[in-house]
CSV table of N, CA, C and O in Angstrom, one decimal:
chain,number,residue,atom,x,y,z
G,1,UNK,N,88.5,130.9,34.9
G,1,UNK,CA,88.4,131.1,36.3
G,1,UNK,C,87.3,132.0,36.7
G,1,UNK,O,87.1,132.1,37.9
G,2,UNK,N,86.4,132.7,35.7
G,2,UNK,CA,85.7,133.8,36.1
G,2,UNK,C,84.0,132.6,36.9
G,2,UNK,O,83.4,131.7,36.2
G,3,UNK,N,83.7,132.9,37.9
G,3,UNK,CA,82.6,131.8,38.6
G,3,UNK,C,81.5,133.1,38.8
G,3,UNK,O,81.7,134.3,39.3
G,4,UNK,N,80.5,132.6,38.3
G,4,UNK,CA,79.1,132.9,38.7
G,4,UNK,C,78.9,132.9,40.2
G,4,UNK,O,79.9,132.9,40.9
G,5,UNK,N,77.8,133.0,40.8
G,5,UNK,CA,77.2,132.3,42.1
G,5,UNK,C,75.8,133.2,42.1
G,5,UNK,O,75.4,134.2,41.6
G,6,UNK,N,75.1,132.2,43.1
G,6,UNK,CA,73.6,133.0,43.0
G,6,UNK,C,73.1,132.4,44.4
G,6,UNK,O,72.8,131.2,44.4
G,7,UNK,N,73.2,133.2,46.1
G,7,UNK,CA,72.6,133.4,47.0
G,7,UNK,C,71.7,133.8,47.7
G,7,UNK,O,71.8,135.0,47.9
G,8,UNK,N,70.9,133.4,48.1
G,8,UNK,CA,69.5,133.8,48.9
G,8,UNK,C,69.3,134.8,49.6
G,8,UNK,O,70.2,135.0,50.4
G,9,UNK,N,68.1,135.8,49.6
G,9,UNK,CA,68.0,136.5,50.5
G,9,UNK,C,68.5,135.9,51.9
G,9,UNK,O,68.0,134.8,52.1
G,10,UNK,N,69.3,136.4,52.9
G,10,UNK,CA,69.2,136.1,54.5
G,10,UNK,C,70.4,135.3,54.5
G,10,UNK,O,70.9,135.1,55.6
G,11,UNK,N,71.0,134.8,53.3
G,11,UNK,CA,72.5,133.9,53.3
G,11,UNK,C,73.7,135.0,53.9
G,11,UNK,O,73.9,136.1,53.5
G,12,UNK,N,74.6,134.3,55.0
G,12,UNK,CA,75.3,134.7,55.8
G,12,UNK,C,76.7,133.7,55.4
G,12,UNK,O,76.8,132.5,55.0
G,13,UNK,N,77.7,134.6,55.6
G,13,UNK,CA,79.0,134.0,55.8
G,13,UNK,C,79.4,134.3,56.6
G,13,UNK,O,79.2,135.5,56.7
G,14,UNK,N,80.1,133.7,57.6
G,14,UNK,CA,81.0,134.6,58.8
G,14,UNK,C,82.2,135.2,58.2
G,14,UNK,O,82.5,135.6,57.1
G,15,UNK,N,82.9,135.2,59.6
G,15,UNK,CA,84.4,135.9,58.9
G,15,UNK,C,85.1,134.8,58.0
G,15,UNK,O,85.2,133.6,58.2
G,16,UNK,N,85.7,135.5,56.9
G,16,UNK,CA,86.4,134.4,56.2
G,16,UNK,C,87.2,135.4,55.0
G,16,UNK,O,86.7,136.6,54.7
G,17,UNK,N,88.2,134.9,54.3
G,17,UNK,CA,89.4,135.8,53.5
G,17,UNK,C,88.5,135.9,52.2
G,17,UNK,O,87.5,135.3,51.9
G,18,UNK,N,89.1,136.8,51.5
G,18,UNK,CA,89.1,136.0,49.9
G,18,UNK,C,90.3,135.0,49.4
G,18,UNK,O,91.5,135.2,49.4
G,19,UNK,N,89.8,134.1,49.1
G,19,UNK,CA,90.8,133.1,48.1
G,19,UNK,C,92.3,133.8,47.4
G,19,UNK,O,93.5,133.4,47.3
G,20,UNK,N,91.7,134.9,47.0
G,20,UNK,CA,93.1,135.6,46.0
G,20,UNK,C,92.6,136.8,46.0
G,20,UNK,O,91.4,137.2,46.1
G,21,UNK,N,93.5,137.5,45.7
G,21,UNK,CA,92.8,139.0,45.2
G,21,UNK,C,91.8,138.5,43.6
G,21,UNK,O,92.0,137.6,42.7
G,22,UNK,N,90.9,139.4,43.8
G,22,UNK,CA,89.2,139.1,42.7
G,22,UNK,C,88.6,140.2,42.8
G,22,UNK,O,88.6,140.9,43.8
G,23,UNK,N,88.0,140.4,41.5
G,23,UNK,CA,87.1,141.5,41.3
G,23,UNK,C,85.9,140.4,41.6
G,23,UNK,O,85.8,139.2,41.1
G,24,UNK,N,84.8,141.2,42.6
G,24,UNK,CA,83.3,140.4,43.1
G,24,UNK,C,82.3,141.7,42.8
G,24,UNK,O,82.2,142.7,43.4
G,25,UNK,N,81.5,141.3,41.7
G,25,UNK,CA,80.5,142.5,40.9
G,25,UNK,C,79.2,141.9,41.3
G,25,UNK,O,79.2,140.6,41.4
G,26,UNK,N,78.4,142.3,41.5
G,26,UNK,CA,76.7,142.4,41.6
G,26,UNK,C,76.1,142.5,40.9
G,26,UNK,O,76.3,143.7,40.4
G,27,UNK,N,75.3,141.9,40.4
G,27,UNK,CA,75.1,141.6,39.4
G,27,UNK,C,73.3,141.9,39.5
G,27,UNK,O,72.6,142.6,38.8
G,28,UNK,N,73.1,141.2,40.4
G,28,UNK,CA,71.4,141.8,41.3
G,28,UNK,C,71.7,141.5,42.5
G,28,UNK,O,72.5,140.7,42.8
G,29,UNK,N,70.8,142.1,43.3
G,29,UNK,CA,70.4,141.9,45.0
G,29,UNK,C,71.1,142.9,45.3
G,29,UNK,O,71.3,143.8,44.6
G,30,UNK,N,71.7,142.6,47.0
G,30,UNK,CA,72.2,143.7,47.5
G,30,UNK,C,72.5,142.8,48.8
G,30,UNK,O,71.9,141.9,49.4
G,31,UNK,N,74.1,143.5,48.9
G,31,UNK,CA,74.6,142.7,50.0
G,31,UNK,C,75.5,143.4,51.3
G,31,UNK,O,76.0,144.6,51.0
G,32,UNK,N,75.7,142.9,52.4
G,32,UNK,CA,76.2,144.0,53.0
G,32,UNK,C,77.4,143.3,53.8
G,32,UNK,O,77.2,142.2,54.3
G,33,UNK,N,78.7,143.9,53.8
G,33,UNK,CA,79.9,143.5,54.2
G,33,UNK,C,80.3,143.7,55.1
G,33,UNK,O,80.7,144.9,55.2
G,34,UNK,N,80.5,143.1,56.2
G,34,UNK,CA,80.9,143.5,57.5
G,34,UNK,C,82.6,143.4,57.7
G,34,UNK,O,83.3,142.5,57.2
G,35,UNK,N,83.1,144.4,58.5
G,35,UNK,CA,84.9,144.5,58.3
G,35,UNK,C,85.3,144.4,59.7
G,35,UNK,O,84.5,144.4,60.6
G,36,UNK,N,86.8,144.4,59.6
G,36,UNK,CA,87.0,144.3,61.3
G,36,UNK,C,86.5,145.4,61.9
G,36,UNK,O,85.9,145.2,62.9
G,37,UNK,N,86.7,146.9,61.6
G,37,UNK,CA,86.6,148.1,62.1
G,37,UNK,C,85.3,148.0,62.8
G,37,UNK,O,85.3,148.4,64.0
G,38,UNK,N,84.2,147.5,62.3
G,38,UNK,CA,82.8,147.2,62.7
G,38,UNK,C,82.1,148.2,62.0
G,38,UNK,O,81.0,148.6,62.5
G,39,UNK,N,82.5,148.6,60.8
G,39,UNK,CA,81.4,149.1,59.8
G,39,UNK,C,80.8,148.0,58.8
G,39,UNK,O,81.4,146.9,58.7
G,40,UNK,N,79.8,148.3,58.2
G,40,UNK,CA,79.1,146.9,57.5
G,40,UNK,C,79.1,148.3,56.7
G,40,UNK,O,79.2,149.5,57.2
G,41,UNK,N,79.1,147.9,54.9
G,41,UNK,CA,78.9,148.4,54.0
G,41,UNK,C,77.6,147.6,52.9
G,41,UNK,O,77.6,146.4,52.7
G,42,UNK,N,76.6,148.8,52.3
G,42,UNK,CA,75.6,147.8,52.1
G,42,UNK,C,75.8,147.9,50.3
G,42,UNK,O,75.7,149.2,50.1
G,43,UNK,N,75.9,147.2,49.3
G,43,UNK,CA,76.1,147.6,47.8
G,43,UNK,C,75.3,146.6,46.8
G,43,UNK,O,75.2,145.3,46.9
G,44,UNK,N,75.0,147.2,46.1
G,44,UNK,CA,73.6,146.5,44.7
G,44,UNK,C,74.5,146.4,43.8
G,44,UNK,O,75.8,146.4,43.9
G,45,UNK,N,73.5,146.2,42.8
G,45,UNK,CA,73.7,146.1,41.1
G,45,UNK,C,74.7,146.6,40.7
G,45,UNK,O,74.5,147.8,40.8
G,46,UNK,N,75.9,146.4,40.3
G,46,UNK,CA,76.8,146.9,39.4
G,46,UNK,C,78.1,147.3,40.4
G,46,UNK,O,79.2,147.6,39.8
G,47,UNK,N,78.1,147.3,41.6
G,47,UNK,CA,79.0,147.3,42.6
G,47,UNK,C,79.9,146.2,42.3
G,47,UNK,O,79.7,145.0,42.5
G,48,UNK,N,81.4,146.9,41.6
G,48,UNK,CA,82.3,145.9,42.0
G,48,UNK,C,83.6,146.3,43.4
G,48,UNK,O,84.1,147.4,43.5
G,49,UNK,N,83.9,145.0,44.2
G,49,UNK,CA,84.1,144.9,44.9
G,49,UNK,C,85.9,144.3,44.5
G,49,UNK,O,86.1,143.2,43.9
G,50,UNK,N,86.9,145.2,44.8
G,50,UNK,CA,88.1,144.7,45.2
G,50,UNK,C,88.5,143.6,46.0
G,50,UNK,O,89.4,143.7,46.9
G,51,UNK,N,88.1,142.7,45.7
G,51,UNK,CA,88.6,141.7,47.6
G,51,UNK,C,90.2,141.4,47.7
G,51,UNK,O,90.7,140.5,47.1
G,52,UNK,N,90.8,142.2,48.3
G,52,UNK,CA,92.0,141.6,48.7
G,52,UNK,C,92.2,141.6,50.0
G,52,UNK,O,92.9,142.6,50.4
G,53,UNK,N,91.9,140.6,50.9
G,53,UNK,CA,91.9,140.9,52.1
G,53,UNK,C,92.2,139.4,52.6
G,53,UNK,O,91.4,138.8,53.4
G,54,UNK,N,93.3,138.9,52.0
G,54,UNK,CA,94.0,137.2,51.9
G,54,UNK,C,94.8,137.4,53.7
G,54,UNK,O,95.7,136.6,53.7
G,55,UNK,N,94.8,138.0,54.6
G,55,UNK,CA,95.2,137.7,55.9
G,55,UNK,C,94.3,138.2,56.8
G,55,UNK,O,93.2,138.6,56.4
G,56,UNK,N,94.6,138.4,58.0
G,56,UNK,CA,94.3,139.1,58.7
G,56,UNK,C,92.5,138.4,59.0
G,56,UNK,O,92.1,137.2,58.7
G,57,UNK,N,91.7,139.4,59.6
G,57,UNK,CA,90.2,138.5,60.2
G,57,UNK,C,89.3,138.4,58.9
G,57,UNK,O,88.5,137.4,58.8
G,58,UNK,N,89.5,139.6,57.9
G,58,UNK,CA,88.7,138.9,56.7
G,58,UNK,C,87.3,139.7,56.8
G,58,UNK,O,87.3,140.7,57.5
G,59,UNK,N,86.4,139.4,56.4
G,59,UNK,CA,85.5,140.2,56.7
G,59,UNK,C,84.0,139.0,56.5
G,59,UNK,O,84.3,137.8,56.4
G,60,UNK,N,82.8,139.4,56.5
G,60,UNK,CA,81.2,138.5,56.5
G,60,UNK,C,80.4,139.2,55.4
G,60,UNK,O,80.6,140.3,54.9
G,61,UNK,N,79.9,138.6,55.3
G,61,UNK,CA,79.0,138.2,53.8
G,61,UNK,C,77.4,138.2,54.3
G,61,UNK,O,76.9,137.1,54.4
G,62,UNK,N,76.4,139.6,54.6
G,62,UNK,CA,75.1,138.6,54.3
G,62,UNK,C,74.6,139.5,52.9
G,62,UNK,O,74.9,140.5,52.3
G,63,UNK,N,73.7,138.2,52.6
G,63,UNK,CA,72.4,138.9,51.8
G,63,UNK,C,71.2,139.4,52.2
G,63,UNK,O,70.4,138.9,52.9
G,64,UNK,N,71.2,140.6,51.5
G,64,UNK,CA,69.9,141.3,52.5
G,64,UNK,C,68.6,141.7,51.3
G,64,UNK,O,68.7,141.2,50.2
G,65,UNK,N,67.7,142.5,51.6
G,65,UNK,CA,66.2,142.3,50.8
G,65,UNK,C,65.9,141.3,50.5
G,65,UNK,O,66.2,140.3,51.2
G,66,UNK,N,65.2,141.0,49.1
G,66,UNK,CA,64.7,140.1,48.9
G,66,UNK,C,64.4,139.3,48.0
G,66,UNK,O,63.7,138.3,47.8
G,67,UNK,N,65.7,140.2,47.0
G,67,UNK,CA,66.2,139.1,45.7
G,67,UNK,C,67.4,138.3,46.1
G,67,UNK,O,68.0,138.6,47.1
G,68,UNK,N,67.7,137.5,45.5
G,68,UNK,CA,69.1,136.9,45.5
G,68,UNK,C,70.4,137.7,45.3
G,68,UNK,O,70.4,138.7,44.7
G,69,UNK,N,71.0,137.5,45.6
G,69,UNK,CA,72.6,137.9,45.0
G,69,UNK,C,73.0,137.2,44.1
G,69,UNK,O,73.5,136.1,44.5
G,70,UNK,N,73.0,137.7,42.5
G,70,UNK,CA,74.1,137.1,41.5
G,70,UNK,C,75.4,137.8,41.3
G,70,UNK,O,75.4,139.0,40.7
G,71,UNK,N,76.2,137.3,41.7
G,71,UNK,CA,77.6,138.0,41.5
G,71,UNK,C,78.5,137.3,40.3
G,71,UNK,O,78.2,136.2,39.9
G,72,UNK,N,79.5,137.8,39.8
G,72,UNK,CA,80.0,137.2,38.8
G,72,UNK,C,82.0,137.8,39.8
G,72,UNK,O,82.3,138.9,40.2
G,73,UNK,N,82.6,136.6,39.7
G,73,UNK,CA,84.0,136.7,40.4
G,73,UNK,C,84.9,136.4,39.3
G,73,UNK,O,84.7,135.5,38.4
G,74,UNK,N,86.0,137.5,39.6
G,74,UNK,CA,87.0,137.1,38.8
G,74,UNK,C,88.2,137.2,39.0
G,74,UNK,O,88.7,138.2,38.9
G,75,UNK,N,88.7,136.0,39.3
G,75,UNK,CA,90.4,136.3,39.8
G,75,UNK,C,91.4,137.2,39.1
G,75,UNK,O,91.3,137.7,38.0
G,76,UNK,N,92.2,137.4,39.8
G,76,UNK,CA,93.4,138.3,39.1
G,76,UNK,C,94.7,137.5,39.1
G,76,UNK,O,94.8,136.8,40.1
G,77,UNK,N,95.8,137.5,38.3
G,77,UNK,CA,96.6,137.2,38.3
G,77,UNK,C,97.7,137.9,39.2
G,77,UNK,O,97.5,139.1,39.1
G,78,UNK,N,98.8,137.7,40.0
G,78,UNK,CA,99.7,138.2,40.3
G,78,UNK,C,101.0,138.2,40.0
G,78,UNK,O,101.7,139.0,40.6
């Protein structure tokens, strides 16, 4: 279950959940997360990321500078 992914500088997601609770690590680039509160958090290399946020508005996805984002996801069981 563990998925790679590799995103472009300037790649955007809107609002949208995570799938399941997952650890989402960075691997390179640098990306910045926007939340309902209206804080955007910006995190690189080696940042792993808790996603459990399966209700409610969910949060956005861009990629920012000017490498890619490779992240490596890994579901969790419950």
């Amino acid at each position: 279950g563990v998925v790679f992914r590799r995103s472009e500088p300037g790649h955007f997601t809107d609002w949208h959940h995570a799938p399941c609770r997952q650890w989402v690590i960075t691997l390179s680039g640098e990306v910045e997360i926007g939340l309902g509160d209206g804080s955007v958090h910006r995190y690189g290399p080696g940042h792993a990321t808790l996603a459990e946020d399966l209700t409610g508005q969910g949060h956005t996805t861009r990629v920012v500078g000017t490498e890619p984002r490779v992240t490596v996801t890994i579901p969790l069981s419950d």
